[in-house]
Rosetta silent file (secondary structure, phi, psi, omega in degrees, C-alpha in Angstrom):
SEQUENCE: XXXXXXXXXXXXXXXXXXXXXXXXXXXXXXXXXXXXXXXXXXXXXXXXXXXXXXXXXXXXXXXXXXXXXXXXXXXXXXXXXXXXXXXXXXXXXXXXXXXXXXXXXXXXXXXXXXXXXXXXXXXXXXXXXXXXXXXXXXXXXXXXXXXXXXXX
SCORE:     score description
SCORE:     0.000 S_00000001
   1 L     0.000  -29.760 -162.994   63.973  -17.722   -4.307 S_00000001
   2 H   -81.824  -58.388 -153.029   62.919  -14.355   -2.596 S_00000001
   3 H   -48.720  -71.267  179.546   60.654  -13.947   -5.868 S_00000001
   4 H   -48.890  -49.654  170.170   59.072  -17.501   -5.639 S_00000001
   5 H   -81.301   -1.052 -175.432   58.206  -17.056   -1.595 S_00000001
   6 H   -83.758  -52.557  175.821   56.715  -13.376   -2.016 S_00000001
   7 H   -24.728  -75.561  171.299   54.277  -15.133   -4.744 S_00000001
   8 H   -34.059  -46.376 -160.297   53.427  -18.309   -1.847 S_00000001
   9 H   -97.567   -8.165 -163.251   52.786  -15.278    0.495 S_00000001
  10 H   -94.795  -61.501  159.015   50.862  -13.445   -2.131 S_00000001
  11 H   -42.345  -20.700 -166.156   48.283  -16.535   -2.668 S_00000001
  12 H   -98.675  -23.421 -178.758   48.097  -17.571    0.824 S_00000001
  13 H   -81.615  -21.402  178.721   46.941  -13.808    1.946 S_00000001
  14 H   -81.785   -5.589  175.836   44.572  -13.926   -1.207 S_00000001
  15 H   -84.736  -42.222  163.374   43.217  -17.355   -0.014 S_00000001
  16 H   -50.721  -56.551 -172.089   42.711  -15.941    3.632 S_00000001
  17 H   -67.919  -25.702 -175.182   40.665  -12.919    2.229 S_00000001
  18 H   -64.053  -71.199 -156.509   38.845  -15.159   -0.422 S_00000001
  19 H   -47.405  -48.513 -172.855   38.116  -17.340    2.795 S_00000001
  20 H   -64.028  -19.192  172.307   37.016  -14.413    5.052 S_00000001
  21 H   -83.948   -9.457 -159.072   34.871  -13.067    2.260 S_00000001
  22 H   -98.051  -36.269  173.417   33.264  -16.221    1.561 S_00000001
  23 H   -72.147  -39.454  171.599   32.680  -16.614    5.533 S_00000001
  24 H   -81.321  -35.313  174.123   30.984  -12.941    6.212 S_00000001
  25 H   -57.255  -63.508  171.165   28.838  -13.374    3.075 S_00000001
  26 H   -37.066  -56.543  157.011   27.655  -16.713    4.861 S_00000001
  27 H   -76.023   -5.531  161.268   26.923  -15.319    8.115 S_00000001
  28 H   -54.242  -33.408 -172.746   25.555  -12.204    6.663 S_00000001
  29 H   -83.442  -22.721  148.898   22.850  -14.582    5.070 S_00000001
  30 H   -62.943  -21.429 -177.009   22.481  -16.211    8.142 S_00000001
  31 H   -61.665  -49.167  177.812   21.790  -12.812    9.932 S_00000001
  32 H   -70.774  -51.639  166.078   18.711  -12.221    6.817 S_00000001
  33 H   -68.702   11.978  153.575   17.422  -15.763    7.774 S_00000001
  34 H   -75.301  -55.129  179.358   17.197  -14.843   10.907 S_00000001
  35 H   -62.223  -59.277 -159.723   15.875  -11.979   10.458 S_00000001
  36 H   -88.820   -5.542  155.912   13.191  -12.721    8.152 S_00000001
  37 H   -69.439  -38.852 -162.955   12.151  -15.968   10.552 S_00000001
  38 H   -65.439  -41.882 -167.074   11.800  -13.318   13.210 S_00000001
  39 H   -93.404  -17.791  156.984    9.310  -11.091   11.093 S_00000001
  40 H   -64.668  -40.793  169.626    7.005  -14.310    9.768 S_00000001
  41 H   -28.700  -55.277 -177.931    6.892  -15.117   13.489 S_00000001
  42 H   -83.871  -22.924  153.861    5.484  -12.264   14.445 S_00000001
  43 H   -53.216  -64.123  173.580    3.276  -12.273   11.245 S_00000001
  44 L   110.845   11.024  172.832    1.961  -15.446   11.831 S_00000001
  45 L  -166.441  147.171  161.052    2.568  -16.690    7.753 S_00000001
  46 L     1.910  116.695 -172.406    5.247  -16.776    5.060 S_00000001
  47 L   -60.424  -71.205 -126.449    7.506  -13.967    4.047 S_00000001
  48 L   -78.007  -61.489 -168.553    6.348  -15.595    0.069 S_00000001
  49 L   -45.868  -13.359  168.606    2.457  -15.100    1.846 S_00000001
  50 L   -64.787  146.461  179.036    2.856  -11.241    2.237 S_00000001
  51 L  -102.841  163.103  161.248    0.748   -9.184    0.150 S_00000001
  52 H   -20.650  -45.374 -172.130    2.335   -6.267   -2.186 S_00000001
  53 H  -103.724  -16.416  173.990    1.755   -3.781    0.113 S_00000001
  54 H   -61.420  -49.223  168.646    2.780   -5.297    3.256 S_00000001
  55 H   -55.634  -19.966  178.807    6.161   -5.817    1.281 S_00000001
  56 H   -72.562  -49.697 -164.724    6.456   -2.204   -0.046 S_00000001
  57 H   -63.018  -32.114  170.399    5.868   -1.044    3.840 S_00000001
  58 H   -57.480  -44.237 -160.970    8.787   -3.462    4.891 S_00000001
  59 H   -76.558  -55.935 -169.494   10.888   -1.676    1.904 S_00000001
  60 H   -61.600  -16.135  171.119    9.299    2.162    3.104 S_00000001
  61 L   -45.635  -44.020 -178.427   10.464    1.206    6.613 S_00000001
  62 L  -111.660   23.353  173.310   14.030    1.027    5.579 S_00000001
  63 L    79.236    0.053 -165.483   14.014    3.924    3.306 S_00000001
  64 L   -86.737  119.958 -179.933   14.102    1.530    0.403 S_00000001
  65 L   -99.481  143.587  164.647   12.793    2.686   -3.215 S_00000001
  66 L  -143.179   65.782  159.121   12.419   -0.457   -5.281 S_00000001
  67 L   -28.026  142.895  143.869   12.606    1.181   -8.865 S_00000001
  68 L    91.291  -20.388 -168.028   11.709   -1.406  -11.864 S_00000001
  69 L   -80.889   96.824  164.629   10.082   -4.015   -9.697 S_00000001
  70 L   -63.357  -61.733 -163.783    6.789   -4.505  -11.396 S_00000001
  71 L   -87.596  178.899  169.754    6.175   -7.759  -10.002 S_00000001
  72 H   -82.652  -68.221 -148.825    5.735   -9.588   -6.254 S_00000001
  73 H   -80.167  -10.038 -173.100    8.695  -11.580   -6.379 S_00000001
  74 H   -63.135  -60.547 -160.451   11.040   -8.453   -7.773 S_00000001
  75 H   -91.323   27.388  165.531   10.055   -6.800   -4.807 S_00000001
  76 H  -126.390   28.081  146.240   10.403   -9.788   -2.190 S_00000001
  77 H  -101.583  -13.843  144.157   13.526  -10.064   -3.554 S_00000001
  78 H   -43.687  -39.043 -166.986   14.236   -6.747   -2.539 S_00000001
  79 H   -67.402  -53.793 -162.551   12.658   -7.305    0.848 S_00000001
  80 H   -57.553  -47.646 -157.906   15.227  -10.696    1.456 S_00000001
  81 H   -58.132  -47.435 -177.467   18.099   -8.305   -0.044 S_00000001
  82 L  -123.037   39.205  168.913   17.823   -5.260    2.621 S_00000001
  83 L   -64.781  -28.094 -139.145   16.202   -6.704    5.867 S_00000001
  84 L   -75.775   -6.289 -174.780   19.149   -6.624    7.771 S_00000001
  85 L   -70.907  124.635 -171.171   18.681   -2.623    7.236 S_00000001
  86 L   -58.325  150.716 -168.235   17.551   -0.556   10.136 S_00000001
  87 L   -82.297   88.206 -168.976   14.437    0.632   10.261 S_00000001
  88 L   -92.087 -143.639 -164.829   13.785    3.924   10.309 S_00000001
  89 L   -77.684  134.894 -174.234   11.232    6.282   11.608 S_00000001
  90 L   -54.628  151.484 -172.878    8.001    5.615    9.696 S_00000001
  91 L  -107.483  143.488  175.385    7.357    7.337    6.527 S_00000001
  92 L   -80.358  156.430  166.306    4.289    8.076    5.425 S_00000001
  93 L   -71.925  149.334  174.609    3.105    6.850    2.206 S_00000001
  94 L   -67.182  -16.561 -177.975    3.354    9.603   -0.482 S_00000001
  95 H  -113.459    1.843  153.472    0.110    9.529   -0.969 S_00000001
  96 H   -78.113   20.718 -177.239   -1.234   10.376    1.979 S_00000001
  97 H  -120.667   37.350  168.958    0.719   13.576    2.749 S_00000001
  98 L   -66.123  154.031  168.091   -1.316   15.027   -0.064 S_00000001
  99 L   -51.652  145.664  168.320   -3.230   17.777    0.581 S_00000001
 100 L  -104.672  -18.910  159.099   -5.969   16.585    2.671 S_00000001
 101 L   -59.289  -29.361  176.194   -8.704   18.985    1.372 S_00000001
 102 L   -44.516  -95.055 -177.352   -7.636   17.973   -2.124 S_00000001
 103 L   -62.851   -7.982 -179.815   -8.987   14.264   -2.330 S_00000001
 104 L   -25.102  104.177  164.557  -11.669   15.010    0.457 S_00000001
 105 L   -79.453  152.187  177.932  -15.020   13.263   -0.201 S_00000001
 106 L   -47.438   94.043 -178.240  -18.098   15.071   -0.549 S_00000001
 107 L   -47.175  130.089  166.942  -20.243   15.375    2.299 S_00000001
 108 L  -125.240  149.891 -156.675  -23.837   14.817    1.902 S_00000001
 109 L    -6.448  135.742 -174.503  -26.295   17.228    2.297 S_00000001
 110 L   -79.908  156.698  178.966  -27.919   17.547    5.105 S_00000001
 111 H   -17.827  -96.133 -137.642  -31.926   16.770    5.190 S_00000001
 112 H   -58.368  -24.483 -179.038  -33.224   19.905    5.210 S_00000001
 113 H   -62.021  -66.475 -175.249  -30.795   21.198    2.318 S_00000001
 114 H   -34.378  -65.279  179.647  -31.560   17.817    0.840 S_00000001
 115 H   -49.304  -38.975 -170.378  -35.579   18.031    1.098 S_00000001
 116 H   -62.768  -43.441  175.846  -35.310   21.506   -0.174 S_00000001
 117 H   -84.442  -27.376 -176.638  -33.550   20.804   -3.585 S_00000001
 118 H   -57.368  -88.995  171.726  -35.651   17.453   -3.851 S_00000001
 119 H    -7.142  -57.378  172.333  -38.630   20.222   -3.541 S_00000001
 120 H   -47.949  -63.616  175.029  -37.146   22.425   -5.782 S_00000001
 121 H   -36.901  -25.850  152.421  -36.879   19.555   -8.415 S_00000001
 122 H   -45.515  -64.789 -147.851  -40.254   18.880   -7.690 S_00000001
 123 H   -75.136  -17.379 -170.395  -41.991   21.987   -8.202 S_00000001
 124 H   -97.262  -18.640  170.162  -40.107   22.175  -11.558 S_00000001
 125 H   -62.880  -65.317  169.361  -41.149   18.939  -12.590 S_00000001
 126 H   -34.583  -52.080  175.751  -44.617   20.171  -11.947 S_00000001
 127 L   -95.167   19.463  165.436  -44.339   23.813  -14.536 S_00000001
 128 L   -65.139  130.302  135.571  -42.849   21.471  -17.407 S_00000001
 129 L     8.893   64.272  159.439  -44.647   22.204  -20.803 S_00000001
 130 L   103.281   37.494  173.586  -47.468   19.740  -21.025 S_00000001
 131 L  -118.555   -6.856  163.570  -46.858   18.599  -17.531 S_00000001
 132 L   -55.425  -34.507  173.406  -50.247   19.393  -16.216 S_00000001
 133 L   -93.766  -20.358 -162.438  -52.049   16.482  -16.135 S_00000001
 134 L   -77.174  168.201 -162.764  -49.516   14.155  -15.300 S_00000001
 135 L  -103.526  136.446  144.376  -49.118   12.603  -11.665 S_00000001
 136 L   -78.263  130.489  170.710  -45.706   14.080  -10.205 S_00000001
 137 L   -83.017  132.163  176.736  -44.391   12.610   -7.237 S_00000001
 138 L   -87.670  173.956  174.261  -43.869   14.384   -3.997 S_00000001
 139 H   -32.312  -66.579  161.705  -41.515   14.046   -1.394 S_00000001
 140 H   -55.817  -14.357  168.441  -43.731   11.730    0.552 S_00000001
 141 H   -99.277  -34.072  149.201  -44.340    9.509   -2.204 S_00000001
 142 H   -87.921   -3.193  157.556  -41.025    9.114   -2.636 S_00000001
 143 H   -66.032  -32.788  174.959  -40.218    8.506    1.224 S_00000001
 144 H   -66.116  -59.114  177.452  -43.007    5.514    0.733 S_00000001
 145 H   -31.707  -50.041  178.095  -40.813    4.240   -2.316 S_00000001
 146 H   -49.378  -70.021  167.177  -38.005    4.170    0.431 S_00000001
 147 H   -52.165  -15.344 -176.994  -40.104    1.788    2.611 S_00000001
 148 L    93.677    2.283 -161.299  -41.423   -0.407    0.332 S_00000001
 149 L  -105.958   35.446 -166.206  -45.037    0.857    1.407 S_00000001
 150 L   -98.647  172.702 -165.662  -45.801    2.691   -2.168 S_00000001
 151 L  -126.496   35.523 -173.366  -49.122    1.794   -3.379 S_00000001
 152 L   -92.088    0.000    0.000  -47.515    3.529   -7.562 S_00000001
């Protein structure tokens, strides 16, 4: 008898925790459909309507790496999986904390450096081999080109 009610008491506490597990997974999922109403709200369109990088920045928010996910829905299944996770201070993207001199684009030249090699290129145009007779353009001929005023 003692054997047969420890069993009964064994099943009825594994039926309470089955229920209570079955009950916090449920409101956990309401808390992420909450959650993820709250952030299309403020978006103004679909969680599924986010592009790739808006979804990554939701993921980089919360510290979240989302290894293997090649695709959009891999990672906005990631997204659904860890909103309820706090957000922490923004992170930069990796690839802007790059050197910033690195990746830099090239300014360009200012006029007078600019007239000056177009001049050089000129002048050299001019002492080519068998280049004597020929019409070269200047500077000013190509500043006409620019306006649309050339009369070449």
């Amino acid at each position: 008898k003692i054997m047969r009610s420890s069993i009964l008491v064994f099943i009825l506490l594994a039926s309470v925790v089955f229920v209570i597990q079955v009950l916090a997974a449920e409101n956990d999922q309401d808390e992420k459909l909450k959650a993820i109403a709250a952030l299309e709200e403020k978006k103004g369109k679909s969680i599924e309507k986010f592009s790739v990088k808006e979804l990554k920045e939701l993921l980089r928010e919360r510290g979240v790496q989302c290894t293997g996910c090649s695709e959009k829905s891999h990672i906005l299944e990631k997204v659904r999986e860890t909103i309820l996770q706090p957000v922490t201070a923004k992170t930069e993207d990796p690839k802007k904390t790059e050197d910033p001199k690195k990746n830099r684009p090239r300014r360009p030249p200012t006029d007078s450096k600019r007239d000056k090699d177009l001049d050089d290129i000129l002048a050299k145009l001019k002492n080519m081999p068998g280049g004597e007779n020929i019409k070269v353009m200047t500077r000013d001929d190509i500043d006409m080109l620019k306006q649309g005023k050339s009369d070449l």
